[in-house]
mmCIF file of C-alpha atoms in Angstrom:
data_model
loop_
_atom_site.group_PDB
_atom_site.id
_atom_site.type_symbol
_atom_site.label_atom_id
_atom_site.label_comp_id
_atom_site.label_asym_id
_atom_site.label_seq_id
_atom_site.Cartn_x
_atom_site.Cartn_y
_atom_site.Cartn_z
ATOM 1 C CA MET K 257 0.000 0.000 0.000
ATOM 2 C CA THR K 258 1.472 3.327 -1.019
ATOM 3 C CA THR K 259 1.474 6.263 1.348
ATOM 4 C CA ASP K 260 0.845 9.052 -1.159
ATOM 5 C CA LEU K 261 -2.009 9.423 -3.624
ATOM 6 C CA ARG K 262 -1.577 10.682 -7.178
ATOM 7 C CA VAL K 263 -3.999 13.518 -7.904
ATOM 8 C CA GLY K 264 -2.776 14.714 -11.283
ATOM 9 C CA VAL K 265 -0.206 14.872 -14.054
ATOM 10 C CA ILE K 266 1.255 18.122 -15.402
ATOM 11 C CA ILE K 267 0.462 18.400 -19.106
ATOM 12 C CA LYS K 268 2.233 21.633 -20.014
ATOM 13 C CA PRO K 269 2.691 25.280 -19.011
ATOM 14 C CA HIS K 270 -0.275 27.643 -19.094
ATOM 15 C CA GLY K 271 0.568 31.189 -20.056
ATOM 16 C CA ILE K 272 3.858 32.859 -19.214
ATOM 17 C CA LYS K 273 3.539 33.410 -15.440
ATOM 18 C CA GLY K 274 4.427 29.921 -14.226
ATOM 19 C CA GLU K 275 1.011 28.250 -14.193
ATOM 20 C CA VAL K 276 0.642 24.628 -15.310
ATOM 21 C CA LYS K 277 -2.170 22.647 -16.903
ATOM 22 C CA VAL K 278 -2.865 19.473 -14.937
ATOM 23 C CA TYR K 279 -4.793 16.384 -15.996
ATOM 24 C CA PRO K 280 -6.597 15.388 -12.782
ATOM 25 C CA THR K 281 -6.407 11.725 -11.761
ATOM 26 C CA THR K 282 -8.800 12.164 -8.863
ATOM 27 C CA ASP K 283 -12.530 11.398 -9.079
ATOM 28 C CA SER K 284 -13.418 15.041 -8.573
ATOM 29 C CA PRO K 285 -11.226 17.781 -10.060
ATOM 30 C CA LEU K 286 -12.928 20.198 -7.632
ATOM 31 C CA ARG K 287 -10.863 18.408 -4.994
ATOM 32 C CA PHE K 288 -7.995 20.695 -6.054
ATOM 33 C CA ASN K 289 -9.783 23.558 -4.261
ATOM 34 C CA GLU K 290 -8.886 21.816 -0.970
ATOM 35 C CA ILE K 291 -5.283 20.898 -1.808
ATOM 36 C CA THR K 292 -2.751 23.251 -0.222
ATOM 37 C CA HIS K 293 0.455 21.565 -1.406
ATOM 38 C CA VAL K 294 1.605 18.790 -3.735
ATOM 39 C CA ASN K 295 4.637 16.567 -3.905
ATOM 40 C CA ILE K 296 6.035 16.682 -7.448
ATOM 41 C CA ILE K 297 7.555 13.450 -8.771
ATOM 42 C CA GLN K 298 9.172 13.349 -12.196
ATOM 43 C CA GLN K 299 10.410 10.087 -13.696
ATOM 44 C CA GLY K 300 10.524 8.531 -10.240
ATOM 45 C CA ARG K 301 12.553 11.397 -8.770
ATOM 46 C CA ALA K 302 11.136 13.724 -6.122
ATOM 47 C CA ILE K 303 11.262 17.368 -7.218
ATOM 48 C CA GLY K 304 9.836 18.555 -3.917
ATOM 49 C CA ASP K 305 6.827 19.482 -1.869
ATOM 50 C CA VAL K 306 5.354 22.678 -3.319
ATOM 51 C CA LYS K 307 2.616 24.979 -2.012
ATOM 52 C CA VAL K 308 -0.370 25.488 -4.306
ATOM 53 C CA ALA K 309 -0.777 29.252 -4.719
ATOM 54 C CA GLY K 310 -3.830 29.218 -6.992
ATOM 55 C CA VAL K 311 -6.365 26.952 -8.695
ATOM 56 C CA LYS K 312 -8.496 27.522 -11.804
ATOM 57 C CA PHE K 313 -10.532 25.173 -13.938
ATOM 58 C CA PHE K 314 -10.988 24.977 -17.698
ATOM 59 C CA LYS K 315 -13.190 22.159 -19.007
ATOM 60 C CA ASP K 316 -11.659 18.910 -17.677
ATOM 61 C CA ILE K 317 -8.289 20.506 -16.902
ATOM 62 C CA VAL K 318 -7.015 22.055 -13.671
ATOM 63 C CA ILE K 319 -4.736 25.075 -13.916
ATOM 64 C CA LEU K 320 -2.384 25.378 -10.950
ATOM 65 C CA LYS K 321 -0.136 28.166 -9.805
ATOM 66 C CA LEU K 322 2.706 26.639 -7.804
ATOM 67 C CA LYS K 323 4.543 28.809 -5.291
ATOM 68 C CA GLY K 324 8.110 29.513 -6.371
ATOM 69 C CA TYR K 325 7.438 28.962 -10.072
ATOM 70 C CA ASN K 326 6.992 32.359 -11.686
ATOM 71 C CA ASP K 327 7.575 32.014 -15.408
ATOM 72 C CA ILE K 328 7.072 29.626 -18.295
ATOM 73 C CA ASN K 329 10.728 28.593 -18.372
ATOM 74 C CA GLU K 330 10.590 27.299 -14.791
ATOM 75 C CA VAL K 331 7.528 25.110 -15.393
ATOM 76 C CA GLU K 332 8.455 23.897 -18.873
ATOM 77 C CA ALA K 333 10.702 21.252 -17.283
ATOM 78 C CA LEU K 334 7.761 19.916 -15.221
ATOM 79 C CA LYS K 335 5.890 18.469 -18.225
ATOM 80 C CA GLY K 336 4.858 14.905 -17.412
ATOM 81 C CA ALA K 337 5.515 15.244 -13.680
ATOM 82 C CA GLU K 338 3.039 13.579 -11.336
ATOM 83 C CA LEU K 339 1.411 15.364 -8.404
ATOM 84 C CA TYR K 340 0.861 13.537 -5.118
ATOM 85 C CA ILE K 341 -0.742 14.333 -1.784
ATOM 86 C CA PRO K 342 -0.337 12.479 1.531
ATOM 87 C CA ARG K 343 -2.839 9.627 1.955
ATOM 88 C CA GLU K 344 -4.279 11.229 5.099
ATOM 89 C CA GLU K 345 -5.340 14.229 2.986
ATOM 90 C CA GLY K 346 -7.194 12.041 0.500
ATOM 91 C CA ALA K 347 -10.953 12.088 0.128
ATOM 92 C CA GLU K 348 -12.900 9.955 2.562
ATOM 93 C CA LEU K 349 -14.073 6.761 0.880
ATOM 94 C CA GLU K 350 -17.447 5.084 1.131
ATOM 95 C CA ASP K 351 -17.773 1.354 1.877
ATOM 96 C CA GLY K 352 -16.700 -0.597 -1.186
ATOM 97 C CA GLU K 353 -14.588 2.269 -2.582
ATOM 98 C CA TYR K 354 -10.816 2.005 -2.862
ATOM 99 C CA TYR K 355 -7.948 4.149 -4.015
ATOM 100 C CA ILE K 356 -6.527 2.986 -7.340
ATOM 101 C CA ALA K 357 -3.106 2.980 -5.667
ATOM 102 C CA ASP K 358 -4.397 0.212 -3.356
ATOM 103 C CA ILE K 359 -5.783 -1.890 -6.214
ATOM 104 C CA ILE K 360 -2.625 -1.859 -8.367
ATOM 105 C CA GLY K 361 -0.445 -4.867 -7.546
ATOM 106 C CA MET K 362 -3.259 -6.761 -5.832
ATOM 107 C CA GLU K 363 -3.324 -10.538 -6.316
ATOM 108 C CA VAL K 364 -6.496 -11.755 -8.059
ATOM 109 C CA ILE K 365 -8.018 -15.165 -7.299
ATOM 110 C CA THR K 366 -11.294 -16.743 -8.365
ATOM 111 C CA ASP K 367 -14.023 -17.789 -5.977
ATOM 112 C CA ASP K 368 -12.761 -21.352 -6.686
ATOM 113 C CA GLY K 369 -9.283 -20.423 -5.367
ATOM 114 C CA VAL K 370 -7.523 -20.261 -8.757
ATOM 115 C CA ARG K 371 -4.829 -17.559 -9.010
ATOM 116 C CA LEU K 372 -5.426 -15.357 -12.066
ATOM 117 C CA GLY K 373 -2.591 -12.837 -11.739
ATOM 118 C CA THR K 374 -2.124 -9.301 -10.410
ATOM 119 C CA VAL K 375 -3.893 -6.033 -11.133
ATOM 120 C CA LYS K 376 -1.543 -3.919 -13.226
ATOM 121 C CA ASP K 377 -3.878 -1.060 -14.192
ATOM 122 C CA VAL K 378 -7.345 0.379 -13.683
ATOM 123 C CA MET K 379 -9.171 1.752 -16.721
ATOM 124 C CA GLU K 380 -11.811 4.348 -15.948
ATOM 125 C CA THR K 381 -14.531 3.911 -18.566
ATOM 126 C CA GLY K 382 -17.321 6.075 -17.202
ATOM 127 C CA ALA K 383 -19.890 3.335 -16.606
ATOM 128 C CA ASN K 384 -17.607 1.300 -14.337
ATOM 129 C CA ASP K 385 -13.899 0.792 -13.867
ATOM 130 C CA VAL K 386 -12.174 -2.138 -15.527
ATOM 131 C CA TYR K 387 -9.308 -3.917 -13.780
ATOM 132 C CA VAL K 388 -6.452 -5.006 -16.047
ATOM 133 C CA VAL K 389 -5.065 -8.253 -14.630
ATOM 134 C CA GLU K 390 -1.668 -9.416 -15.839
ATOM 135 C CA ARG K 391 -1.630 -13.202 -16.127
ATOM 136 C CA GLU K 392 1.356 -15.497 -16.383
ATOM 137 C CA GLY K 393 3.029 -15.141 -19.751
ATOM 138 C CA GLY K 394 2.061 -11.457 -19.936
ATOM 139 C CA LYS K 395 -1.481 -12.036 -21.224
ATOM 140 C CA GLU K 396 -4.077 -9.594 -19.881
ATOM 141 C CA LEU K 397 -7.525 -10.256 -18.474
ATOM 142 C CA LEU K 398 -10.053 -7.411 -18.270
ATOM 143 C CA LEU K 399 -12.418 -7.580 -15.306
ATOM 144 C CA PRO K 400 -15.349 -5.182 -14.969
ATOM 145 C CA ALA K 401 -15.483 -3.634 -11.490
ATOM 146 C CA ILE K 402 -19.064 -4.663 -10.848
ATOM 147 C CA LYS K 403 -20.442 -6.532 -7.840
ATOM 148 C CA GLN K 404 -21.340 -9.605 -9.944
ATOM 149 C CA CYS K 405 -17.643 -9.997 -10.812
ATOM 150 C CA ILE K 406 -15.654 -8.479 -7.922
ATOM 151 C CA LEU K 407 -16.730 -10.392 -4.829
ATOM 152 C CA ASP K 408 -14.214 -9.163 -2.258
ATOM 153 C CA THR K 409 -11.343 -6.697 -2.071
ATOM 154 C CA ASP K 410 -9.104 -7.260 0.940
ATOM 155 C CA ILE K 411 -6.711 -4.310 1.182
ATOM 156 C CA ASP K 412 -4.930 -5.736 4.255
ATOM 157 C CA GLU K 413 -4.206 -9.093 2.591
ATOM 158 C CA ASN K 414 -3.701 -7.499 -0.868
ATOM 159 C CA VAL K 415 -6.094 -10.014 -2.450
ATOM 160 C CA MET K 416 -9.119 -9.552 -4.693
ATOM 161 C CA THR K 417 -11.583 -12.426 -5.031
ATOM 162 C CA VAL K 418 -13.536 -12.516 -8.276
ATOM 163 C CA HIS K 419 -16.230 -14.518 -10.002
ATOM 164 C CA LEU K 420 -15.403 -15.135 -13.644
ATOM 165 C CA MET K 421 -18.521 -14.376 -15.605
ATOM 166 C CA ASP K 422 -19.131 -16.468 -18.742
ATOM 167 C CA GLY K 423 -16.857 -15.460 -21.615
ATOM 168 C CA LEU K 424 -14.390 -13.307 -19.659
ATOM 169 C CA LEU K 425 -11.444 -15.656 -20.176
ATOM 170 C CA GLU K 426 -12.133 -15.891 -23.911
ATOM 171 C CA LEU K 427 -11.746 -12.137 -24.494
#
């Protein structure tokens, strides 16, 4: 289980005064109104913990002003960087909701006890999420995150128990 939660990815600079366009990876982009600082990680390397000095929204994009970054040249190098917040500052989850960071790497077994593989990605489709399970040999299995398929998600044991609906293994 990771300690920090990814909330966005910097797409590119916005304007010339050091603002950045961010693709939000949180369920609600409005969540950025509550974020006071972000930890910037670029290519696995920590850039630092930076105070958020301003937030604006344009369509599905968040525009952030980061304290200490005052012109386009300073933020140009941040393209592709990921923004994280401490887990304790994350949104409160309802029963049956999980952070994607907790799902990635989870072992997946069937209700018959057969090991299927590990969750390597979560695709957000709009209707429901789809878990991408990497099987032995690198083959992928796509599991819809619906209650008929996902029977139990045990964060403490890092195990997801699923029911394979007809045809899922043939896809």
